[in-house]
Structure formats: structure tokens, C-alpha cells
Amino acid sequence: KSVTVRLDSAGLDQLISQLRNAEQREQQQQLQQQTSRISLLVKEVESSTAGANSANLVLQLDSLSRLTEFSEQLRARVQEHNQHIESLCSLHYEGFVESIGQLLQVKSDASQLQRRVADVSSRVNEVCARLNSLCVDLMQSGQTLHNLDSARESLQLCLPVLDAYSRLRAQMNRRQPYHALKTLERLEHSLLPLLPPYAFTEAIRRELPRIREQIREASENELKDYLVGVRGDRSRLVGAIALRLVAQQAGLAFSMLGSSSEPLDHGEGSNIDDLLDFSPVYRCLNIHTVLGEKARFQQYYRNQRSYQCTSMLQMSPLGSSRVNYAEFFAQFVGFFVVEDNLHHTMPDMVTREFLNELWQNALEILTRLVRARLSDKLENTDALLDFKKYIQLLLIAMRSYGYRVALVSDLIKEMQAKYFRAQVLDLYPFSSAEFDSLPYPKRTSFSQMVPLVYSTCAQFVDECLCFHDGASADAGGTSNAELEDSLSKAINDLLAYTVRDCFKERLRELHLPELIQMIVNVEALEEVCDRLEAYTMQRLDSGGVKLHGKAVFKDCQAECESFAYEKMKEQVRVDGS
């Protein structure tokens, strides 16, 4: 739709007036902009870059179309500069000539200074050249010094390794495996890792396994020396001391005899701890532990000690004298005392199970040896009693160390039976069904007097027969009847006079209990006469010997009963009063 605008004449004049005013304001703004732009162009001409931009300046002036106005402003500006120059020249003209003269003088000084600067520069260049040369030398010296410091530090690290290796070789030469192993461990784990792989360190590393094997062999040789030493005199001395202490504690009147007890008499080595030095075993165990062979070493030690125990029992003679007994039992007890002490210090190696097994094996061998010795006829009862004392001491000693001694107790019982036979039955062949059924220790109603009388009379018979044999050879022979009569008379005289007189003399010294025992003995002596008669006929191989000892002993019995009766009456009177 079209819009129709209608204006009146007044409104149209007002609009025209506004349009003119706007046009005038726009023209004034353009003039002001051109004037400002001309001023800028004048300043640009004054600047040092005006010549370079002259083409551009002309183009701008041409675009303004006001070149006349630009020329006028440029002339005015030139005139201002000229006036300013004139004022400056008028102000400073008086010092201008002097300044020119000074400048000419400065010129000559500048030339001289230039020559001096050139000379100084030449000398500075020479000094710098020498300085550069010295700096190069200094850098080389610094590098050398650094190398020396590095070498010194390396040597400081190498010296402990070399010193340790030298000490290791010296310890090996002095046969000190334990100290050598400590040095080797320090060398291998502490010193060598600090060094780079030098040629000599690699050589040492290759040498260490061989040295470790030498250390192991040296420690085993030291252990072998210890085993040899502890097997002989040292074990015997330890056992002798242990048996002596047991005897003292048990209150036994017993004295050690033989070479094994000699140090005891002088107070030297009388303490077991002074004789026991387990340091070789400790060192060897420590060495094998470090080498990772602890179990092998423990088994090796146990095998060696088991073999030594067996060989000790099989090779040591169990003689018949006190000296033989002392040496044998002292060495036997000393062996287990040594092992028991080692058990308390090294329970992992010498275990209680190992000791019990070793003891049982040794006890079986010992039992066979003792029984074989008991099967032999001992010289006398004193020898058997000494033998029994050593067995008893062995029982007490080993029981105090916690070993089972039932077999030893059985041996003592067997020895008691053997001792009884040696004391009674070997002297007097007494036997009866009731007596044979009794357990040991057996007891007889009579005392040792009866077998002693029988053995003495039997010895008298043997001596008489020896005498008659020699006399018969010199006299041309004696008949059996004469020999029987002579021997019967001699024995009857012995019983009738010697035995009776001794009996009567002894009765006066006896007390009532002894008199009662004497009556029992006299009754047993009547049987002795029958056995003595049988023994004599056996020796003569005849039946013509008749002894009258029973009548003699009946008289002795009557006298003994009379004495006992008197003693009883005296005792009754004393008690009644």
C-alpha cells in the first residue's frame, strides 16, 4: 500500500532549512579533516622518512585538491625553522670557532689514540693467544687431576680388596679356616660388589670357590685332629675325673689307679671343663653352615663318633688288673661325658636321640665284653670285686647323665652271682635243692669261715700228696695203704689239734651273736668233714681214708653252746640289774 505524505508550506521550509544546516555541518567537518590531514602531511615532510615516501605524499596531496594551502603551510613551517636556526646561531656563534679548533685537535688525538688502541689490541690479542694456550693446558691438567682423583678413589676401593685377599691367603697358609671364611665372606659380599669388573677382581672371583673348598677341607682336617685327640687320653682323663666325682658323691671307698688318674694326684686337669675344648667343632659347624653343608657335617660327625665308639670297645682290652679296668671304664665313660657336654652346647648336632642310640649300641657291646670276662675264671675275689666297683660306678655315672642303665644293673646282678660263687662255691662245693632255688643274692646260714676251713684243708691235702710223691721217689716207693694211713693221720691231727686250738682261742673273744653264728658254722663243719673225706679219696683214687673230724666239731659245738649259755646268763643279769 502506498503512503501519501502531505506537507504544508511551513513544514517544507523548515525541512529545507534543516537539510542546508546538515550540509553546512558536513562541509565544515570535511574542511577540518582536510586541514588536519594537511598538517600531518607537513609533519611527515619534516620527518626523515619524507624522501622515501615522497611519491605517496604527492598522491595524497593530489587527492586533497588543496595543494595551495599545503604549500602555504609548508612555507610557514620553513620560515619558522629558519628563524629558529638564526636564533640558535646568534646565541652560540661565539664558541663555534673554538669548537672547530677543538675538533681539529681532537682529530690528532683521536689518530694517536687509534694507533695506541691498535697497539693495545695487538698486544691483547697476543696475551689472549697465550691465555688460550694456557687455558688448554689448564684444561688438560684439570682432566689429568680428575683422572688422578678417580684413580686414587679406585685405588682406595681396591686396596681393601687386595688387603683382604692377602689376609685370606695368609690365613689359609696358617691353617685358620674359620678366620679365612670370615675374610672370604667379607671380601665376597661387602668389598667386591663396590668395584667395577676389573681384571684382577674377576680373577679373585674365580678363585673364591676354590678357596672355599680349601676352607671346607681344612676345617674337616681340624675336626679330624679333634676327633683323634678326644678319642685317646683326653676322653680317658675326662672319664677318670667323672668316675672319681661319682665315687666321692656315692661315698664309695674307691681310688683310681693307672695312667689315666696320674694328673688327678697332682691337681692338674682335675676339672672336666678344663679338658673339654669344643672350639674346633664349633668352628667346623659354623664353616659348614655358611657353606650350606650343615646337615652333611652333622651326619659326618655322628658317623665318625659312632665308629669311634664301636672301635674303642672292640679294640680296647678289658684286662684283669685294676689298671686295665681304670683305663677301659674311664675311656668308656669319658666318651659319653664329652658327647653329653657337647649336647648341651650344640643340641641340634648332638641330639638326645643320637646319644641314646649310641649308648644302646655301646652298651650291647660292653655287655658282651663283660659277660665274656665273667665267663673266664678271675684270679681272686678281689679282682672280681674291683670289676664290680667299676661297673657300679659306670651305672651311677651314666644314670646321672640321663641314660638307661637297666642292662648295667643286670650285669651287676650277674657279677653278684659270680662273686658269691667265687667267695663260697669255688672254695666250698656247697649245694642243695633248696639253696639252688634261691634268687641272687643268695644267703647261707654259715659264714665264710666254713668255705675257708674247707679250702684250707683241701690245700693241705694237695700239699701232703705233693710231699709224699717226692718222698716216695727218694725212698723207693710207698704203698697205697701207707699213704692213706699217713694222709688220714695228718688230716685228723690238723682237725684235732690245729683247728680245735684255734677254735677254742677264738671262742673267748666272741660276743653272744657271734657265738650263735659260730654254733651254726660248727654244724656246717660236720658236713665239711664228709666233703673233705670225699675229696681226699678222689685225689687218692681209693676208699680207705677215714676222718674223725665230726667228733672234734661236736666237742667244739658243745663248748660253743656252753660259752653262749654263759653269755646269755650274763646278759640276763645285766638286764635284770
Coordinates of C-alpha atoms in Angstrom, one line a residue:
K1 CA 0.0 0.0 0.0
S2 CA 1.3 3.5 -0.8
V3 CA 1.6 6.2 1.8
T4 CA 0.8 9.7 0.8
V5 CA 2.7 12.4 2.7
R6 CA 1.3 15.8 2.7
L7 CA 3.3 18.8 3.8
D8 CA 2.3 22.3 4.1
S9 CA 4.5 25.2 3.1
A10 CA 5.8 26.0 6.6
G11 CA 6.8 22.5 7.1
L12 CA 8.6 22.3 3.8
D13 CA 10.6 25.4 4.6
Q14 CA 11.6 24.0 7.9
L15 CA 12.8 20.8 6.2
I16 CA 14.8 22.6 3.6
S17 CA 16.4 24.7 6.3
Q18 CA 17.4 21.6 8.3
L19 CA 18.9 20.0 5.1
R20 CA 21.0 23.0 4.5
N21 CA 22.3 23.2 8.0
A22 CA 23.2 19.5 7.8
E23 CA 25.1 20.1 4.6
Q24 CA 27.0 23.0 6.0
R25 CA 28.0 21.0 9.1
E26 CA 29.2 18.2 6.9
Q27 CA 31.3 20.6 4.7
Q28 CA 32.8 22.1 7.8
Q29 CA 33.7 18.7 9.1
Q30 CA 35.4 17.8 5.8
L31 CA 37.3 21.1 5.8
Q32 CA 38.5 20.4 9.3
Q33 CA 39.6 16.8 8.4
Q34 CA 41.5 18.1 5.3
T35 CA 43.2 20.8 7.4
S36 CA 44.2 18.2 9.9
R37 CA 45.4 15.9 7.2
I38 CA 47.5 18.7 5.6
S39 CA 49.1 19.4 8.9
L40 CA 50.0 15.8 9.2
L41 CA 51.5 15.8 5.7
V42 CA 53.6 18.8 6.6
K43 CA 55.0 17.0 9.7
E44 CA 55.6 13.9 7.5
V45 CA 57.7 16.1 5.2
E46 CA 59.7 17.2 8.1
S47 CA 60.5 13.7 9.2
S48 CA 63.5 11.8 7.9
T49 CA 61.3 9.4 6.0
A50 CA 59.7 12.0 3.9
G51 CA 62.0 11.4 1.0
A52 CA 61.3 7.7 1.0
N53 CA 57.6 8.4 0.9
S54 CA 57.6 11.4 -1.5
A55 CA 55.6 9.5 -4.1
N56 CA 53.0 8.6 -1.6
L57 CA 52.9 12.2 -0.3
V58 CA 52.3 13.6 -3.8
L59 CA 49.4 11.2 -4.3
Q60 CA 47.8 12.2 -1.1
L61 CA 48.2 15.9 -1.9
D62 CA 46.7 15.3 -5.3
S63 CA 43.7 13.6 -3.7
L64 CA 43.1 16.6 -1.4
S65 CA 42.9 19.1 -4.2
R66 CA 44.3 21.7 -1.8
L67 CA 47.9 21.9 -2.9
T68 CA 48.0 25.7 -2.5
E69 CA 47.0 25.5 1.1
F70 CA 49.7 22.8 1.7
S71 CA 52.3 25.0 0.0
E72 CA 51.5 27.9 2.3
Q73 CA 51.6 25.8 5.4
L74 CA 55.0 24.3 4.3
R75 CA 56.4 27.8 3.6
A76 CA 55.3 28.9 7.0
R77 CA 56.9 25.9 8.6
V78 CA 60.2 26.5 6.8
Q79 CA 60.2 30.1 7.8
E80 CA 59.7 29.1 11.4
H81 CA 62.7 26.7 11.2
N82 CA 64.9 29.4 9.6
Q83 CA 64.0 31.8 12.4
H84 CA 64.8 29.1 15.0
I85 CA 68.2 28.4 13.3
E86 CA 69.1 32.0 13.2
S87 CA 68.3 32.4 16.8
L88 CA 70.5 29.4 17.7
C89 CA 73.3 30.6 15.6
S90 CA 73.1 34.1 17.1
L91 CA 73.2 32.5 20.6
H92 CA 76.1 30.0 20.1
Y93 CA 78.2 31.7 17.4
E94 CA 81.0 32.9 19.8
G95 CA 82.0 29.2 20.8
F96 CA 81.6 27.8 17.4
V97 CA 85.2 28.6 16.2
E98 CA 86.7 27.3 19.4
S99 CA 84.7 24.2 19.0
I100 CA 86.0 23.7 15.4
G101 CA 89.6 24.1 16.7
Q102 CA 89.0 21.7 19.5
L103 CA 87.6 19.3 17.0
L104 CA 90.8 19.6 14.9
Q105 CA 92.9 18.9 18.0
V106 CA 90.7 16.1 18.9
K107 CA 91.3 14.7 15.4
S108 CA 95.0 14.4 16.0
D109 CA 94.5 13.0 19.5
A110 CA 92.0 10.6 18.0
S111 CA 94.5 9.4 15.4
Q112 CA 97.1 8.9 18.2
L113 CA 94.5 7.1 20.3
Q114 CA 93.6 5.0 17.4
R115 CA 97.3 3.9 17.0
R116 CA 97.6 3.2 20.7
V117 CA 94.3 1.3 20.6
A118 CA 95.6 -0.7 17.7
D119 CA 98.9 -1.4 19.6
V120 CA 97.0 -2.4 22.7
S121 CA 94.7 -4.5 20.7
S122 CA 97.6 -6.3 19.1
R123 CA 99.2 -7.0 22.5
V124 CA 95.8 -8.0 23.9
N125 CA 95.5 -10.5 21.0
E126 CA 98.9 -11.9 21.8
V127 CA 98.1 -12.2 25.5
C128 CA 94.7 -13.8 24.7
A129 CA 96.5 -16.3 22.4
R130 CA 98.9 -17.2 25.2
L131 CA 96.0 -17.2 27.6
N132 CA 94.1 -19.6 25.3
S133 CA 97.1 -21.8 25.2
L134 CA 97.4 -21.8 29.0
C135 CA 93.7 -22.5 29.3
V136 CA 94.1 -25.5 27.1
D137 CA 97.0 -26.7 29.2
L138 CA 94.9 -25.9 32.3
M139 CA 92.0 -28.0 31.0
Q140 CA 94.4 -30.8 30.2
S141 CA 95.9 -30.6 33.7
G142 CA 92.4 -30.5 35.2
Q143 CA 91.5 -33.6 33.3
T144 CA 94.7 -35.2 34.4
L145 CA 94.0 -34.2 38.0
H146 CA 90.4 -35.6 37.7
N147 CA 91.8 -38.8 36.3
L148 CA 94.3 -38.9 39.2
D149 CA 91.5 -38.4 41.7
S150 CA 89.4 -41.1 40.0
A151 CA 92.4 -43.4 40.1
R152 CA 93.1 -42.6 43.8
E153 CA 89.4 -43.3 44.7
S154 CA 89.5 -46.5 42.7
L155 CA 92.8 -47.5 44.4
Q156 CA 91.2 -46.7 47.8
L157 CA 88.4 -49.1 46.9
C158 CA 90.8 -51.7 45.5
L159 CA 93.2 -51.6 48.5
P160 CA 90.8 -53.1 51.0
V161 CA 90.0 -55.9 48.4
L162 CA 93.7 -56.6 47.9
D163 CA 94.4 -56.4 51.6
A164 CA 91.5 -58.8 52.4
Y165 CA 92.7 -61.2 49.7
S166 CA 96.2 -61.1 51.0
R167 CA 95.0 -61.7 54.6
L168 CA 92.8 -64.5 53.2
R169 CA 95.9 -66.2 51.7
A170 CA 97.9 -65.7 54.8
Q171 CA 95.1 -67.3 57.0
M172 CA 94.9 -70.2 54.6
N173 CA 98.7 -70.7 54.9
R174 CA 98.5 -70.5 58.7
R175 CA 95.6 -73.1 58.6
Q176 CA 93.0 -70.8 60.1
P177 CA 89.9 -71.9 58.2
Y178 CA 87.4 -70.2 60.4
H179 CA 89.1 -66.7 60.2
A180 CA 89.7 -67.3 56.5
L181 CA 86.0 -68.0 55.9
K182 CA 85.0 -64.7 57.7
T183 CA 87.5 -62.8 55.5
L184 CA 86.2 -64.6 52.4
E185 CA 82.6 -63.7 53.2
R186 CA 83.5 -60.0 53.8
L187 CA 85.5 -60.0 50.6
E188 CA 82.7 -61.6 48.5
H189 CA 79.7 -59.8 49.9
S190 CA 81.0 -56.4 51.1
L191 CA 84.1 -55.4 49.2
L192 CA 84.0 -56.9 45.7
P193 CA 80.5 -55.5 44.9
L194 CA 81.9 -52.0 45.3
L195 CA 84.3 -52.4 42.4
P196 CA 83.7 -52.5 38.7
P197 CA 84.6 -55.7 36.9
Y198 CA 88.4 -55.2 36.8
A199 CA 90.6 -58.0 35.5
F200 CA 92.0 -58.7 39.0
T201 CA 88.6 -58.6 40.7
E202 CA 87.3 -61.2 38.1
A203 CA 90.4 -63.3 38.8
I204 CA 89.6 -63.1 42.6
R205 CA 86.0 -64.0 42.0
R206 CA 87.1 -67.1 40.0
E207 CA 89.5 -68.0 42.8
L208 CA 87.0 -67.8 45.7
P209 CA 85.1 -71.1 45.0
R210 CA 88.4 -73.0 45.1
I211 CA 89.4 -71.2 48.3
R212 CA 86.0 -72.0 49.8
E213 CA 86.6 -75.7 49.1
Q214 CA 90.0 -75.5 50.7
I215 CA 88.5 -73.9 53.8
R216 CA 86.0 -76.8 54.0
E217 CA 88.8 -79.4 53.7
A218 CA 90.9 -77.5 56.2
S219 CA 88.0 -77.4 58.7
E220 CA 87.4 -81.1 58.2
N221 CA 91.1 -81.8 58.8
E222 CA 90.9 -79.7 62.0
L223 CA 87.8 -81.7 63.1
K224 CA 89.7 -85.0 62.4
D225 CA 92.5 -83.8 64.6
Y226 CA 90.0 -83.0 67.3
L227 CA 88.4 -86.5 67.0
V228 CA 91.8 -88.1 67.2
G229 CA 92.7 -86.1 70.3
V230 CA 89.4 -86.6 72.1
R231 CA 89.4 -90.3 71.4
G232 CA 92.5 -91.0 73.4
D233 CA 94.0 -89.6 76.6
R234 CA 91.6 -86.7 76.8
S235 CA 88.5 -88.9 77.0
R236 CA 90.3 -91.2 79.4
L237 CA 91.1 -88.2 81.7
V238 CA 87.5 -86.8 81.5
G239 CA 86.2 -90.3 82.4
A240 CA 88.6 -90.7 85.3
I241 CA 87.5 -87.4 86.7
A242 CA 83.8 -88.2 86.3
L243 CA 84.3 -91.6 88.0
R244 CA 86.2 -90.1 90.8
L245 CA 83.5 -87.5 91.4
V246 CA 80.8 -90.2 91.3
A247 CA 82.8 -92.2 93.8
Q248 CA 83.0 -89.2 96.1
Q249 CA 79.3 -88.4 95.8
A250 CA 78.3 -92.0 96.3
G251 CA 80.6 -92.3 99.4
L252 CA 82.5 -95.3 97.9
A253 CA 85.9 -96.1 99.3
F254 CA 87.5 -96.2 95.9
S255 CA 90.7 -95.0 94.5
M256 CA 91.6 -94.7 90.8
L257 CA 94.7 -96.5 89.7
G258 CA 96.6 -96.5 86.5
S259 CA 97.9 -93.9 84.0
S260 CA 94.5 -92.3 83.5
S261 CA 94.5 -91.0 87.1
E262 CA 98.0 -89.6 87.3
P263 CA 97.0 -85.9 86.7
L264 CA 94.4 -86.2 89.4
D265 CA 97.1 -86.8 92.0
H266 CA 98.8 -83.5 91.2
G267 CA 95.7 -81.4 90.8
E268 CA 96.4 -80.8 87.1
G269 CA 93.4 -81.0 84.8
S270 CA 91.1 -82.0 87.7
N271 CA 88.2 -80.0 86.2
I272 CA 86.3 -81.6 83.3
D273 CA 85.7 -78.1 81.7
D274 CA 89.4 -77.5 81.5
L275 CA 89.9 -80.6 79.4
L276 CA 86.9 -80.0 77.0
D277 CA 87.7 -77.7 74.2
F278 CA 84.9 -77.8 71.6
S279 CA 86.1 -74.8 69.6
P280 CA 87.2 -77.0 66.6
V281 CA 83.7 -78.5 66.4
Y282 CA 82.1 -75.0 66.7
R283 CA 84.3 -73.6 64.0
C284 CA 83.8 -76.5 61.7
L285 CA 80.0 -76.4 62.2
N286 CA 80.0 -72.6 61.6
I287 CA 82.0 -73.0 58.4
H288 CA 79.8 -75.8 57.0
T289 CA 76.7 -73.7 57.9
V290 CA 78.0 -70.7 55.9
L291 CA 78.9 -73.1 53.1
G292 CA 75.3 -74.5 53.2
E293 CA 76.5 -78.0 54.3
K294 CA 75.4 -78.1 57.9
A295 CA 73.3 -81.3 57.5
R296 CA 76.2 -83.1 55.8
F297 CA 78.6 -82.0 58.5
Q298 CA 76.3 -83.2 61.3
Q299 CA 75.9 -86.6 59.7
Y300 CA 79.6 -86.9 59.2
Y301 CA 80.3 -86.1 62.8
R302 CA 77.8 -88.6 64.1
N303 CA 79.1 -91.3 61.8
Q304 CA 82.7 -90.6 63.0
R305 CA 81.8 -90.7 66.7
S306 CA 79.7 -93.9 66.2
Y307 CA 82.6 -95.6 64.5
Q308 CA 85.0 -94.4 67.3
C309 CA 82.7 -95.7 70.0
T310 CA 82.5 -99.1 68.3
S311 CA 86.2 -99.3 67.7
M312 CA 87.0 -98.1 71.2
L313 CA 85.1 -101.0 72.7
Q314 CA 86.3 -103.6 70.2
M315 CA 90.0 -102.7 70.3
S316 CA 90.4 -101.7 74.0
P317 CA 91.4 -104.8 76.0
L318 CA 89.4 -105.5 79.1
G319 CA 92.2 -106.9 81.2
S320 CA 92.2 -108.4 84.7
S321 CA 94.0 -105.7 86.7
R322 CA 92.9 -102.5 88.3
V323 CA 94.9 -100.5 85.8
N324 CA 93.1 -102.2 82.9
Y325 CA 89.7 -101.6 84.5
A326 CA 90.5 -97.9 85.2
E327 CA 91.7 -97.2 81.7
F328 CA 88.8 -99.1 80.0
F329 CA 86.0 -97.7 82.0
A330 CA 87.5 -94.2 82.2
Q331 CA 87.7 -94.0 78.4
F332 CA 84.2 -95.5 78.1
V333 CA 82.6 -93.0 80.5
G334 CA 84.7 -90.1 79.2
F335 CA 83.4 -90.7 75.6
F336 CA 79.8 -90.2 76.7
V337 CA 80.7 -87.3 79.1
V338 CA 82.3 -85.5 76.1
E339 CA 79.2 -86.1 74.0
D340 CA 76.8 -85.1 76.7
N341 CA 78.6 -81.8 77.2
L342 CA 78.6 -81.2 73.5
H343 CA 74.9 -82.0 73.5
H344 CA 74.2 -79.1 76.0
T345 CA 76.1 -76.6 73.9
M346 CA 75.1 -77.9 70.4
P347 CA 71.7 -79.7 70.8
D348 CA 71.0 -79.5 67.1
M349 CA 74.0 -81.6 66.2
V350 CA 74.4 -84.0 69.1
T351 CA 70.8 -84.7 69.7
R352 CA 69.4 -86.8 72.6
E353 CA 68.1 -89.4 70.1
F354 CA 71.6 -89.8 68.7
L355 CA 73.1 -90.1 72.2
N356 CA 70.5 -92.7 73.2
E357 CA 71.2 -94.8 70.0
L358 CA 74.9 -94.5 70.5
W359 CA 74.5 -95.5 74.2
Q360 CA 72.4 -98.6 73.4
N361 CA 74.9 -99.8 70.7
A362 CA 77.8 -99.3 73.0
L363 CA 76.0 -100.9 75.9
E364 CA 75.3 -104.0 73.9
I365 CA 79.0 -104.4 73.0
L366 CA 80.0 -103.6 76.6
T367 CA 77.6 -106.3 77.9
R368 CA 79.1 -108.9 75.7
L369 CA 82.6 -107.9 76.8
V370 CA 81.7 -108.0 80.5
R371 CA 80.0 -111.3 80.2
A372 CA 82.9 -112.8 78.3
R373 CA 85.1 -111.5 81.1
L374 CA 82.9 -113.0 83.7
S375 CA 82.9 -116.4 81.9
D376 CA 86.6 -116.5 82.5
K377 CA 87.8 -117.6 85.9
L378 CA 89.1 -114.5 87.7
E379 CA 92.3 -114.7 89.7
N380 CA 90.6 -114.0 93.0
T381 CA 87.5 -112.4 94.5
D382 CA 89.4 -109.1 95.0
A383 CA 89.7 -108.8 91.2
L384 CA 86.0 -109.6 90.8
L385 CA 85.1 -107.0 93.5
D386 CA 87.2 -104.4 91.7
F387 CA 85.5 -105.2 88.5
K388 CA 82.1 -104.9 90.2
K389 CA 83.0 -101.5 91.6
Y390 CA 83.8 -100.1 88.2
I391 CA 80.6 -101.5 86.8
Q392 CA 78.7 -99.9 89.7
L393 CA 80.4 -96.5 89.1
L394 CA 79.6 -96.8 85.5
L395 CA 75.9 -97.3 86.4
I396 CA 75.8 -94.3 88.8
A397 CA 77.7 -92.1 86.4
M398 CA 75.7 -92.9 83.3
R399 CA 72.4 -92.7 85.2
S400 CA 73.3 -89.2 86.4
Y401 CA 73.7 -88.2 82.7
G402 CA 70.2 -89.5 82.0
Y403 CA 71.0 -92.8 80.2
R404 CA 69.1 -96.0 80.7
V405 CA 71.1 -98.4 82.8
A406 CA 68.9 -101.5 83.1
L407 CA 71.4 -103.7 81.3
V408 CA 74.2 -102.4 83.6
S409 CA 72.0 -103.4 86.6
D410 CA 71.6 -106.8 85.1
L411 CA 75.4 -107.1 84.8
I412 CA 75.8 -106.2 88.5
K413 CA 73.4 -108.9 89.4
E414 CA 75.4 -111.4 87.3
M415 CA 78.6 -110.2 89.0
Q416 CA 77.0 -110.7 92.4
A417 CA 76.3 -114.3 91.4
K418 CA 79.8 -114.7 90.2
Y419 CA 81.2 -113.1 93.3
F420 CA 79.1 -115.4 95.5
R421 CA 80.4 -118.4 93.7
A422 CA 84.0 -117.1 94.0
Q423 CA 83.5 -116.5 97.7
V424 CA 81.7 -119.7 98.6
L425 CA 81.1 -122.2 96.0
D426 CA 84.5 -122.1 94.4
L427 CA 86.0 -122.6 97.9
Y428 CA 83.4 -125.0 99.2
P429 CA 81.2 -127.0 96.9
F430 CA 78.1 -126.5 98.9
S431 CA 74.8 -127.3 97.2
S432 CA 71.2 -128.2 97.9
A433 CA 67.9 -128.2 96.1
E434 CA 66.6 -125.5 98.4
F435 CA 69.7 -123.4 98.1
D436 CA 69.9 -123.6 94.3
S437 CA 66.3 -122.4 94.0
L438 CA 67.0 -119.2 95.9
P439 CA 67.4 -115.9 93.9
Y440 CA 70.5 -113.8 94.0
P441 CA 71.9 -112.5 96.2
K442 CA 71.8 -115.9 98.0
R443 CA 72.4 -116.3 101.6
T444 CA 73.8 -119.2 103.6
S445 CA 73.2 -119.9 107.2
F446 CA 77.0 -120.3 107.8
S447 CA 79.6 -117.6 107.4
Q448 CA 82.7 -117.5 105.2
M449 CA 84.6 -119.4 107.9
V450 CA 83.2 -122.7 106.6
P451 CA 84.4 -122.5 103.0
L452 CA 87.8 -121.1 104.2
V453 CA 88.2 -124.1 106.5
Y454 CA 87.3 -126.5 103.7
S455 CA 89.6 -124.8 101.2
T456 CA 92.5 -124.7 103.7
C457 CA 92.1 -128.4 104.5
A458 CA 91.8 -129.3 100.8
Q459 CA 95.0 -127.3 100.1
F460 CA 96.7 -129.2 103.0
V461 CA 95.7 -132.5 101.3
D462 CA 97.2 -131.3 98.0
E463 CA 100.4 -130.3 99.7
C464 CA 100.6 -133.6 101.6
L465 CA 100.2 -135.5 98.3
C466 CA 103.0 -133.5 96.7
F467 CA 105.2 -134.1 99.7
H468 CA 104.6 -137.9 99.6
D469 CA 105.2 -138.0 95.9
G470 CA 108.6 -136.5 96.3
A471 CA 109.4 -138.6 99.4
S472 CA 108.2 -141.8 97.7
A473 CA 110.5 -141.3 94.8
D474 CA 113.5 -140.9 97.1
A475 CA 112.6 -143.9 99.4
G476 CA 111.9 -146.3 96.6
G477 CA 108.1 -146.0 96.7
T478 CA 105.2 -146.1 99.2
S479 CA 102.1 -148.4 99.2
N480 CA 98.6 -147.0 98.9
A481 CA 97.7 -148.3 102.3
E482 CA 100.7 -146.5 103.9
L483 CA 99.8 -143.3 102.0
E484 CA 96.2 -143.5 103.1
D485 CA 97.2 -144.0 106.7
S486 CA 99.7 -141.2 106.7
L487 CA 97.3 -138.8 105.0
S488 CA 94.4 -139.7 107.3
K489 CA 96.6 -139.2 110.4
A490 CA 97.8 -135.8 109.1
I491 CA 94.3 -134.6 108.4
N492 CA 92.9 -135.9 111.7
D493 CA 95.8 -134.2 113.5
L494 CA 95.1 -131.0 111.7
L495 CA 91.4 -131.1 112.7
A496 CA 92.0 -132.4 116.2
Y497 CA 94.7 -130.0 117.3
T498 CA 95.2 -127.1 115.0
V499 CA 91.6 -126.4 114.2
R500 CA 90.4 -127.2 117.7
D501 CA 93.0 -125.0 119.4
C502 CA 92.3 -122.1 117.0
F503 CA 88.6 -122.6 117.7
K504 CA 88.9 -122.6 121.5
E505 CA 91.2 -119.5 121.4
R506 CA 88.6 -117.7 119.2
L507 CA 85.7 -118.5 121.5
R508 CA 87.0 -116.3 124.3
E509 CA 86.8 -113.2 122.0
L510 CA 83.3 -113.7 120.7
H511 CA 80.1 -112.0 121.8
L512 CA 76.7 -113.6 122.0
P513 CA 75.6 -113.0 118.4
E514 CA 79.0 -114.2 117.1
L515 CA 78.7 -117.3 119.3
I516 CA 75.3 -118.1 117.8
Q517 CA 76.8 -117.8 114.3
M518 CA 79.7 -120.0 115.4
I519 CA 77.3 -122.8 116.5
V520 CA 75.8 -122.7 113.0
N521 CA 79.2 -122.8 111.5
V522 CA 80.3 -125.8 113.6
E523 CA 77.2 -127.7 112.5
A524 CA 78.1 -126.9 108.9
L525 CA 81.7 -128.1 109.5
E526 CA 80.5 -131.6 110.3
E527 CA 79.3 -131.7 106.6
V528 CA 82.7 -130.3 105.7
C529 CA 84.3 -133.4 107.1
D530 CA 82.3 -135.6 104.7
R531 CA 83.1 -133.5 101.7
L532 CA 86.8 -133.3 102.7
E533 CA 86.9 -137.1 103.1
A534 CA 85.3 -137.5 99.6
Y535 CA 87.8 -135.0 98.1
T536 CA 90.8 -136.9 99.7
M537 CA 89.5 -140.3 98.4
Q538 CA 89.1 -138.7 94.9
R539 CA 92.6 -137.5 94.9
L540 CA 94.0 -140.9 96.1
D541 CA 91.6 -142.8 93.9
S542 CA 90.8 -145.2 96.8
G543 CA 88.2 -145.6 99.6
G544 CA 90.5 -146.2 102.6
V545 CA 90.6 -142.6 104.1
K546 CA 88.7 -142.2 107.3
L547 CA 88.5 -138.8 109.0
H548 CA 87.4 -138.2 112.6
G549 CA 86.6 -134.5 112.3
K550 CA 82.9 -134.9 113.2
A551 CA 83.7 -135.8 116.8
V552 CA 86.1 -132.9 117.0
F553 CA 83.5 -130.5 115.8
K554 CA 80.8 -132.0 118.1
D555 CA 83.1 -131.2 121.0
C556 CA 83.6 -127.7 119.6
Q557 CA 79.8 -127.2 119.3
A558 CA 79.3 -128.3 122.9
E559 CA 81.9 -125.8 124.1
C560 CA 80.4 -123.1 122.0
E561 CA 76.9 -123.7 123.4
S562 CA 78.4 -123.6 126.9
F563 CA 80.0 -120.2 126.2
A564 CA 76.8 -119.0 124.6
Y565 CA 74.8 -120.1 127.7
E566 CA 77.2 -118.2 130.0
K567 CA 76.9 -115.1 127.8
M568 CA 73.1 -115.3 127.9
K569 CA 73.2 -115.6 131.7
E570 CA 75.5 -112.6 132.0
Q571 CA 73.2 -110.6 129.7
V572 CA 70.1 -111.6 131.8
R573 CA 71.9 -110.4 135.0
V574 CA 72.8 -107.1 133.3
D575 CA 69.3 -106.5 132.1
G576 CA 67.8 -107.5 135.4
S577 CA 70.0 -105.2 137.4

